[in-house]
PDB file of C-alpha atoms and ligand atoms in Angstrom:
ATOM      1  CA  MET A   1     176.788  53.445  42.779  1.00  0.00           C
ATOM      2  CA  ILE A   2     173.778  55.598  43.678  1.00  0.00           C
ATOM      3  CA  LYS A   3     175.406  58.674  43.699  1.00  0.00           C
ATOM      4  CA  ASP A   4     176.321  58.038  39.951  1.00  0.00           C
ATOM      5  CA  ASN A   5     173.560  56.988  39.060  1.00  0.00           C
ATOM      6  CA  LEU A   6     171.914  59.836  40.458  1.00  0.00           C
ATOM      7  CA  LYS A   7     174.488  61.766  39.389  1.00  0.00           C
ATOM      8  CA  SER A   8     173.764  60.643  35.389  1.00  0.00           C
ATOM      9  CA  ILE A   9     170.287  61.160  35.777  1.00  0.00           C
ATOM     10  CA  THR A  10     170.346  64.471  36.765  1.00  0.00           C
ATOM     11  CA  GLU A  11     172.522  65.296  33.289  1.00  0.00           C
ATOM     12  CA  ASN A  12     169.627  64.037  31.504  1.00  0.00           C
ATOM     13  CA  ILE A  13     166.517  65.631  33.142  1.00  0.00           C
ATOM     14  CA  LYS A  14     168.928  68.885  32.927  1.00  0.00           C
ATOM     15  CA  ALA A  15     169.732  68.184  29.042  1.00  0.00           C
ATOM     16  CA  ALA A  16     166.083  66.939  28.876  1.00  0.00           C
ATOM     17  CA  CYS A  17     164.960  70.247  30.155  1.00  0.00           C
ATOM     18  CA  GLU A  18     166.849  72.419  28.150  1.00  0.00           C
ATOM     19  CA  LYS A  19     165.570  70.836  25.172  1.00  0.00           C
ATOM     20  CA  SER A  20     162.590  71.608  25.615  1.00  0.00           C
ATOM     21  CA  ASN A  21     163.027  74.560  27.782  1.00  0.00           C
ATOM     22  CA  ARG A  22     161.404  73.258  31.145  1.00  0.00           C
ATOM     23  CA  LYS A  23     163.050  74.671  34.853  1.00  0.00           C
ATOM     24  CA  LEU A  24     165.119  71.629  36.516  1.00  0.00           C
ATOM     25  CA  GLN A  25     163.181  71.941  39.780  1.00  0.00           C
ATOM     26  CA  ASP A  26     159.400  70.945  38.158  1.00  0.00           C
ATOM     27  CA  VAL A  27     160.405  66.881  37.295  1.00  0.00           C
ATOM     28  CA  LYS A  28     160.654  65.610  40.719  1.00  0.00           C
ATOM     29  CA  LEU A  29     162.032  61.852  40.886  1.00  0.00           C
ATOM     30  CA  ILE A  30     160.377  59.175  42.741  1.00  0.00           C
ATOM     31  CA  ALA A  31     162.955  56.546  43.373  1.00  0.00           C
ATOM     32  CA  VAL A  32     161.062  53.250  42.746  1.00  0.00           C
ATOM     33  CA  SER A  33     161.117  51.129  45.523  1.00  0.00           C
ATOM     34  CA  LYS A  34     159.783  48.129  45.285  1.00  0.00           C
ATOM     35  CA  LYS A  35     161.060  44.986  45.516  1.00  0.00           C
ATOM     36  CA  GLN A  36     164.692  46.690  46.357  1.00  0.00           C
ATOM     37  CA  ARG A  37     166.917  45.949  49.486  1.00  0.00           C
ATOM     38  CA  LEU A  38     166.811  48.552  52.981  1.00  0.00           C
ATOM     39  CA  ASP A  39     170.398  49.303  52.808  1.00  0.00           C
ATOM     40  CA  VAL A  40     169.779  50.207  49.354  1.00  0.00           C
ATOM     41  CA  ILE A  41     167.011  52.253  49.722  1.00  0.00           C
ATOM     42  CA  LYS A  42     168.878  53.897  52.971  1.00  0.00           C
ATOM     43  CA  GLU A  43     171.462  54.386  49.932  1.00  0.00           C
ATOM     44  CA  ALA A  44     169.007  56.338  48.211  1.00  0.00           C
ATOM     45  CA  LYS A  45     168.368  58.227  50.786  1.00  0.00           C
ATOM     46  CA  ASP A  46     171.625  59.444  51.385  1.00  0.00           C
ATOM     47  CA  CYS A  47     171.711  60.523  48.105  1.00  0.00           C
ATOM     48  CA  GLY A  48     169.770  63.041  48.644  1.00  0.00           C
ATOM     49  CA  VAL A  49     166.382  60.898  47.156  1.00  0.00           C
ATOM     50  CA  ASN A  50     163.556  62.105  48.861  1.00  0.00           C
ATOM     51  CA  GLN A  51     159.965  60.268  47.814  1.00  0.00           C
ATOM     52  CA  PHE A  52     160.319  56.493  47.096  1.00  0.00           C
ATOM     53  CA  GLY A  53     157.807  54.322  44.880  1.00  0.00           C
ATOM     54  CA  GLU A  54     156.223  51.344  45.330  1.00  0.00           C
ATOM     55  CA  ASN A  55     153.659  48.516  43.833  1.00  0.00           C
ATOM     56  CA  TYR A  56     153.005  46.160  46.616  1.00  0.00           C
ATOM     57  CA  VAL A  57     150.723  46.923  49.545  1.00  0.00           C
ATOM     58  CA  GLN A  58     152.290  43.916  51.995  1.00  0.00           C
ATOM     59  CA  GLU A  59     156.566  45.941  50.759  1.00  0.00           C
ATOM     60  CA  LEU A  60     155.055  49.194  51.942  1.00  0.00           C
ATOM     61  CA  GLN A  61     154.064  47.658  55.150  1.00  0.00           C
ATOM     62  CA  GLU A  62     157.066  45.930  56.109  1.00  0.00           C
ATOM     63  CA  LYS A  63     159.360  49.253  54.418  1.00  0.00           C
ATOM     64  CA  TYR A  64     157.149  52.106  56.745  1.00  0.00           C
ATOM     65  CA  THR A  65     156.795  50.364  59.622  1.00  0.00           C
ATOM     66  CA  SER A  66     160.694  49.926  59.808  1.00  0.00           C
ATOM     67  CA  ILE A  67     162.296  53.495  58.720  1.00  0.00           C
ATOM     68  CA  ASN A  68     161.297  56.827  60.013  1.00  0.00           C
ATOM     69  CA  ASN A  69     160.471  59.334  57.950  1.00  0.00           C
ATOM     70  CA  PHE A  70     160.264  58.745  54.427  1.00  0.00           C
ATOM     71  CA  ASP A  71     158.644  59.651  51.843  1.00  0.00           C
ATOM     72  CA  TRP A  72     155.669  56.577  50.140  1.00  0.00           C
ATOM     73  CA  HIS A  73     153.780  57.043  47.135  1.00  0.00           C
ATOM     74  CA  PHE A  74     151.613  54.213  46.002  1.00  0.00           C
ATOM     75  CA  ILE A  75     152.520  53.888  42.208  1.00  0.00           C
ATOM     76  CA  GLY A  76     150.974  50.300  41.421  1.00  0.00           C
ATOM     77  CA  HIS A  77     146.710  48.728  41.038  1.00  0.00           C
ATOM     78  CA  LEU A  78     145.327  48.979  44.342  1.00  0.00           C
ATOM     79  CA  GLN A  79     143.101  47.130  45.869  1.00  0.00           C
ATOM     80  CA  SER A  80     140.049  48.127  47.258  1.00  0.00           C
ATOM     81  CA  ASN A  81     140.009  46.543  50.403  1.00  0.00           C
ATOM     82  CA  LYS A  82     143.559  47.706  50.996  1.00  0.00           C
ATOM     83  CA  ALA A  83     142.510  51.216  50.961  1.00  0.00           C
ATOM     84  CA  LYS A  84     142.300  51.814  54.870  1.00  0.00           C
ATOM     85  CA  VAL A  85     146.187  50.680  55.206  1.00  0.00           C
ATOM     86  CA  VAL A  86     147.588  52.376  52.839  1.00  0.00           C
ATOM     87  CA  ALA A  87     146.339  55.601  52.887  1.00  0.00           C
ATOM     88  CA  PRO A  88     147.529  57.025  56.508  1.00  0.00           C
ATOM     89  CA  MET A  89     151.067  56.115  55.239  1.00  0.00           C
ATOM     90  CA  ILE A  90     151.711  58.147  51.714  1.00  0.00           C
ATOM     91  CA  SER A  91     151.138  61.431  50.155  1.00  0.00           C
ATOM     92  CA  MET A  92     150.301  60.506  47.400  1.00  0.00           C
ATOM     93  CA  LEU A  93     148.437  58.213  44.851  1.00  0.00           C
ATOM     94  CA  HIS A  94     149.821  58.129  41.839  1.00  0.00           C
ATOM     95  CA  SER A  95     147.504  54.764  40.474  1.00  0.00           C
ATOM     96  CA  LEU A  96     143.236  56.133  41.127  1.00  0.00           C
ATOM     97  CA  ASP A  97     141.300  54.192  38.014  1.00  0.00           C
ATOM     98  CA  ARG A  98     138.660  53.338  39.704  1.00  0.00           C
ATOM     99  CA  LEU A  99     135.887  55.637  41.624  1.00  0.00           C
ATOM    100  CA  SER A 100     135.342  52.028  43.827  1.00  0.00           C
ATOM    101  CA  LEU A 101     138.799  52.812  44.894  1.00  0.00           C
ATOM    102  CA  ALA A 102     138.063  56.409  45.078  1.00  0.00           C
ATOM    103  CA  GLU A 103     135.132  55.739  47.593  1.00  0.00           C
ATOM    104  CA  LYS A 104     137.238  53.771  49.904  1.00  0.00           C
ATOM    105  CA  LEU A 105     140.078  55.633  49.966  1.00  0.00           C
ATOM    106  CA  ASN A 106     137.832  58.478  50.669  1.00  0.00           C
ATOM    107  CA  LYS A 107     135.914  56.410  53.689  1.00  0.00           C
ATOM    108  CA  ALA A 108     139.372  55.702  55.246  1.00  0.00           C
ATOM    109  CA  LEU A 109     141.173  59.363  55.339  1.00  0.00           C
ATOM    110  CA  THR A 110     140.498  61.638  58.145  1.00  0.00           C
ATOM    111  CA  HIS A 111     142.624  64.963  56.173  1.00  0.00           C
ATOM    112  CA  GLN A 112     142.975  64.904  51.836  1.00  0.00           C
ATOM    113  CA  LEU A 113     145.243  63.114  49.713  1.00  0.00           C
ATOM    114  CA  PRO A 114     146.572  64.484  46.854  1.00  0.00           C
ATOM    115  CA  VAL A 115     146.186  61.844  43.786  1.00  0.00           C
ATOM    116  CA  LEU A 116     146.789  61.189  40.289  1.00  0.00           C
ATOM    117  CA  VAL A 117     144.199  59.589  37.809  1.00  0.00           C
ATOM    118  CA  GLN A 118     145.624  56.521  35.877  1.00  0.00           C
ATOM    119  CA  VAL A 119     144.922  57.452  32.526  1.00  0.00           C
ATOM    120  CA  ASN A 120     145.560  53.701  29.799  1.00  0.00           C
ATOM    121  CA  VAL A 121     146.741  56.390  26.688  1.00  0.00           C
ATOM    122  CA  SER A 122     147.500  53.947  24.872  1.00  0.00           C
ATOM    123  CA  GLY A 123     143.339  51.648  24.481  1.00  0.00           C
ATOM    124  CA  GLU A 124     145.243  48.326  25.601  1.00  0.00           C
ATOM    125  CA  SER A 125     143.026  46.151  26.972  1.00  0.00           C
ATOM    126  CA  SER A 126     145.208  44.388  28.836  1.00  0.00           C
ATOM    127  CA  LYS A 127     146.464  48.218  30.482  1.00  0.00           C
ATOM    128  CA  GLU A 128     144.996  49.506  33.539  1.00  0.00           C
ATOM    129  CA  GLY A 129     143.609  52.982  34.181  1.00  0.00           C
ATOM    130  CA  VAL A 130     140.669  55.207  32.626  1.00  0.00           C
ATOM    131  CA  SER A 131     140.333  55.600  29.220  1.00  0.00           C
ATOM    132  CA  PRO A 132     140.757  59.729  28.015  1.00  0.00           C
ATOM    133  CA  GLU A 133     137.120  58.970  27.025  1.00  0.00           C
ATOM    134  CA  GLN A 134     136.409  58.717  29.720  1.00  0.00           C
ATOM    135  CA  LEU A 135     137.909  60.632  32.132  1.00  0.00           C
ATOM    136  CA  SER A 136     136.110  64.286  32.091  1.00  0.00           C
ATOM    137  CA  ASN A 137     132.475  61.833  33.049  1.00  0.00           C
ATOM    138  CA  PHE A 138     135.863  60.441  36.107  1.00  0.00           C
ATOM    139  CA  LEU A 139     136.702  63.469  37.303  1.00  0.00           C
ATOM    140  CA  LYS A 140     133.435  65.100  37.499  1.00  0.00           C
ATOM    141  CA  LYS A 141     132.675  61.368  39.976  1.00  0.00           C
ATOM    142  CA  LEU A 142     136.090  62.091  41.777  1.00  0.00           C
ATOM    143  CA  GLU A 143     135.709  65.634  42.936  1.00  0.00           C
ATOM    144  CA  SER A 144     132.448  64.969  44.972  1.00  0.00           C
ATOM    145  CA  TYR A 145     134.666  62.824  47.305  1.00  0.00           C
ATOM    146  CA  GLU A 146     136.674  65.811  49.938  1.00  0.00           C
ATOM    147  CA  HIS A 147     139.036  63.382  50.907  1.00  0.00           C
ATOM    148  CA  LEU A 148     141.004  63.462  47.321  1.00  0.00           C
ATOM    149  CA  GLN A 149     143.251  65.838  46.363  1.00  0.00           C
ATOM    150  CA  ILE A 150     142.726  65.840  41.877  1.00  0.00           C
ATOM    151  CA  CYS A 151     146.508  66.317  41.451  1.00  0.00           C
ATOM    152  CA  GLY A 152     147.176  65.049  38.003  1.00  0.00           C
ATOM    153  CA  LEU A 153     147.405  62.808  35.547  1.00  0.00           C
ATOM    154  CA  MET A 154     149.731  59.632  35.951  1.00  0.00           C
ATOM    155  CA  THR A 155     150.288  56.658  32.551  1.00  0.00           C
ATOM    156  CA  MET A 156     152.210  53.374  32.087  1.00  0.00           C
ATOM    157  CA  PRO A 157     152.836  53.293  28.016  1.00  0.00           C
ATOM    158  CA  PRO A 158     152.464  50.320  26.594  1.00  0.00           C
ATOM    159  CA  TRP A 159     156.208  48.060  26.403  1.00  0.00           C
ATOM    160  CA  ALA A 160     158.319  49.417  23.105  1.00  0.00           C
ATOM    161  CA  GLU A 161     161.786  48.476  22.547  1.00  0.00           C
ATOM    162  CA  SER A 162     162.425  52.999  21.949  1.00  0.00           C
ATOM    163  CA  ALA A 163     161.810  55.750  23.894  1.00  0.00           C
ATOM    164  CA  GLU A 164     161.168  57.561  21.275  1.00  0.00           C
ATOM    165  CA  ASP A 165     157.620  55.404  20.714  1.00  0.00           C
ATOM    166  CA  SER A 166     156.438  56.522  24.134  1.00  0.00           C
ATOM    167  CA  ARG A 167     157.008  59.892  22.962  1.00  0.00           C
ATOM    168  CA  LYS A 168     153.206  60.198  21.377  1.00  0.00           C
ATOM    169  CA  TYR A 169     151.995  59.226  24.515  1.00  0.00           C
ATOM    170  CA  PHE A 170     153.270  61.325  26.792  1.00  0.00           C
ATOM    171  CA  ALA A 171     152.210  64.186  24.227  1.00  0.00           C
ATOM    172  CA  LYS A 172     148.759  62.489  24.565  1.00  0.00           C
ATOM    173  CA  LEU A 173     148.596  62.396  28.997  1.00  0.00           C
ATOM    174  CA  LYS A 174     149.854  66.274  28.735  1.00  0.00           C
ATOM    175  CA  THR A 175     146.754  67.012  26.585  1.00  0.00           C
ATOM    176  CA  LEU A 176     144.397  65.054  28.394  1.00  0.00           C
ATOM    177  CA  LEU A 177     145.407  67.620  31.427  1.00  0.00           C
ATOM    178  CA  GLU A 178     144.897  70.517  30.139  1.00  0.00           C
ATOM    179  CA  LYS A 179     142.015  69.532  28.258  1.00  0.00           C
ATOM    180  CA  HIS A 180     140.609  68.765  31.542  1.00  0.00           C
ATOM    181  CA  LYS A 181     142.073  71.186  34.164  1.00  0.00           C
ATOM    182  CA  PRO A 182     138.633  74.050  32.907  1.00  0.00           C
ATOM    183  CA  GLU A 183     136.321  71.121  33.916  1.00  0.00           C
ATOM    184  CA  LEU A 184     137.871  71.361  37.656  1.00  0.00           C
ATOM    185  CA  SER A 185     136.185  73.274  40.730  1.00  0.00           C
ATOM    186  CA  ARG A 186     139.910  73.837  42.648  1.00  0.00           C
ATOM    187  CA  PRO A 187     142.056  73.718  38.097  1.00  0.00           C
ATOM    188  CA  GLU A 188     145.113  75.073  39.907  1.00  0.00           C
ATOM    189  CA  LEU A 189     145.993  72.034  41.877  1.00  0.00           C
ATOM    190  CA  PHE A 190     145.105  69.297  38.589  1.00  0.00           C
ATOM    191  CA  LYS A 191     149.305  70.253  37.130  1.00  0.00           C
ATOM    192  CA  GLU A 192     151.287  66.708  37.806  1.00  0.00           C
ATOM    193  CA  LEU A 193     151.549  64.838  35.289  1.00  0.00           C
ATOM    194  CA  SER A 194     153.540  61.074  36.450  1.00  0.00           C
ATOM    195  CA  MET A 195     154.891  59.926  33.655  1.00  0.00           C
ATOM    196  CA  GLY A 196     158.753  58.312  32.342  1.00  0.00           C
ATOM    197  CA  THR A 197     160.356  55.104  33.541  1.00  0.00           C
ATOM    198  CA  SER A 198     164.010  54.478  33.206  1.00  0.00           C
ATOM    199  CA  GLN A 199     163.608  53.030  30.144  1.00  0.00           C
ATOM    200  CA  ASP A 200     161.952  57.037  28.606  1.00  0.00           C
ATOM    201  CA  TYR A 201     162.375  59.639  30.980  1.00  0.00           C
ATOM    202  CA  PRO A 202     164.591  62.029  29.093  1.00  0.00           C
ATOM    203  CA  VAL A 203     161.241  61.452  26.623  1.00  0.00           C
ATOM    204  CA  ALA A 204     158.349  62.042  28.890  1.00  0.00           C
ATOM    205  CA  VAL A 205     160.764  65.100  30.626  1.00  0.00           C
ATOM    206  CA  GLU A 206     160.858  66.634  27.312  1.00  0.00           C
ATOM    207  CA  GLU A 207     156.532  65.992  26.908  1.00  0.00           C
ATOM    208  CA  GLY A 208     156.426  67.487  30.302  1.00  0.00           C
ATOM    209  CA  ALA A 209     156.779  65.040  32.957  1.00  0.00           C
ATOM    210  CA  THR A 210     156.468  66.652  36.774  1.00  0.00           C
ATOM    211  CA  TYR A 211     156.861  63.172  38.638  1.00  0.00           C
ATOM    212  CA  ILE A 212     159.200  60.525  37.145  1.00  0.00           C
ATOM    213  CA  ARG A 213     159.093  57.351  38.083  1.00  0.00           C
ATOM    214  CA  LEU A 214     162.806  55.418  38.492  1.00  0.00           C
ATOM    215  CA  GLY A 215     163.904  51.864  39.262  1.00  0.00           C
ATOM    216  CA  SER A 216     166.381  49.876  38.014  1.00  0.00           C
ATOM    217  CA  VAL A 217     168.157  52.552  36.570  1.00  0.00           C
ATOM    218  CA  LEU A 218     169.269  54.571  39.434  1.00  0.00           C
ATOM    219  CA  LEU A 219     168.743  51.871  42.758  1.00  0.00           C
ATOM    220  CA  GLY A 220     169.878  48.501  39.953  1.00  0.00           C
ATOM    221  CA  GLN A 221     168.753  45.686  39.345  1.00  0.00           C
ATOM    222  CA  ARG A 222     165.385  44.629  41.472  1.00  0.00           C
ATOM    223  CA  LYS A 223     165.464  41.415  43.611  1.00  0.00           C
TER     224      LYS A 223
HETATM  225  C1  LIG B   1     158.681  49.256  37.637  1.00  0.00           C
HETATM  226  C2  LIG B   1     157.419  50.410  37.534  1.00  0.00           C
HETATM  227  C3  LIG B   1     158.469  51.581  37.633  1.00  0.00           C
HETATM  228  C4  LIG B   1     159.324  51.953  37.751  1.00  0.00           C
HETATM  229  O1  LIG B   1     160.284  50.887  36.767  1.00  0.00           O
HETATM  230  P1  LIG B   1     162.110  50.651  35.527  1.00  0.00           P
HETATM  231  O2  LIG B   1     161.487  50.413  35.116  1.00  0.00           O
HETATM  232  O3  LIG B   1     162.501  49.913  37.371  1.00  0.00           O
HETATM  233  O4  LIG B   1     162.339  52.344  36.295  1.00  0.00           O
HETATM  234  C5  LIG B   1     157.897  52.516  37.348  1.00  0.00           C
HETATM  235  N1  LIG B   1     156.666  52.883  37.546  1.00  0.00           N
HETATM  236  C6  LIG B   1     155.757  51.773  37.883  1.00  0.00           C
HETATM  237  C7  LIG B   1     153.822  51.567  37.436  1.00  0.00           C
HETATM  238  C8  LIG B   1     156.413  50.838  38.442  1.00  0.00           C
HETATM  239  O5  LIG B   1     155.585  49.792  38.287  1.00  0.00           O
END
């Protein structure tokens, strides 16, 4: 089942790469495993998926302690008081959106953690993320945290009927990446774009996604 899903997803990514003149290996797949059973997650790993994304701290803790050698990414809203428990379990945080969180994470870490800044590209008031207007200032402040490696940007576009509706938000995130890259002290690290879900990942790949975050289309419906 997951094997078949992965096959058609890979074909779609390939097609999107061809259309946009990109390399397949530049698009990394995160299997979003929130609310999925352990056997489903293990099946995905057996099919060759090796990076998993979680949204909830307690769920991540449970999975982290019951299965070994998984590469976990945190992609959901993270409360500052949970930074300490989450930091040692993950290889990347996709949803850094507040300085208070950066502060707590930096304190909790003893190594460098790759982080992506979540941007609210649509400006919807209900959405988490730094506004495009505040991004420059936010990045400047982040640079003072020695344990955070600023590797790029992440976004969740507003809910849309059609994937094409998300294209402009993905394009905007890429524009923001290029715009702010020269402002950073290590611009060579600032190259990741985490964007695209089951709904719209082919469009996200065409617009430059380097991480796509796929849940239901890969692992099936959530509990
Ligand atoms: C749940 C979730 C996804 C995956 O959603 P699907 O529609 O199941 O692919 C991706 N990113 C974030 C931030 C999520 O919360």
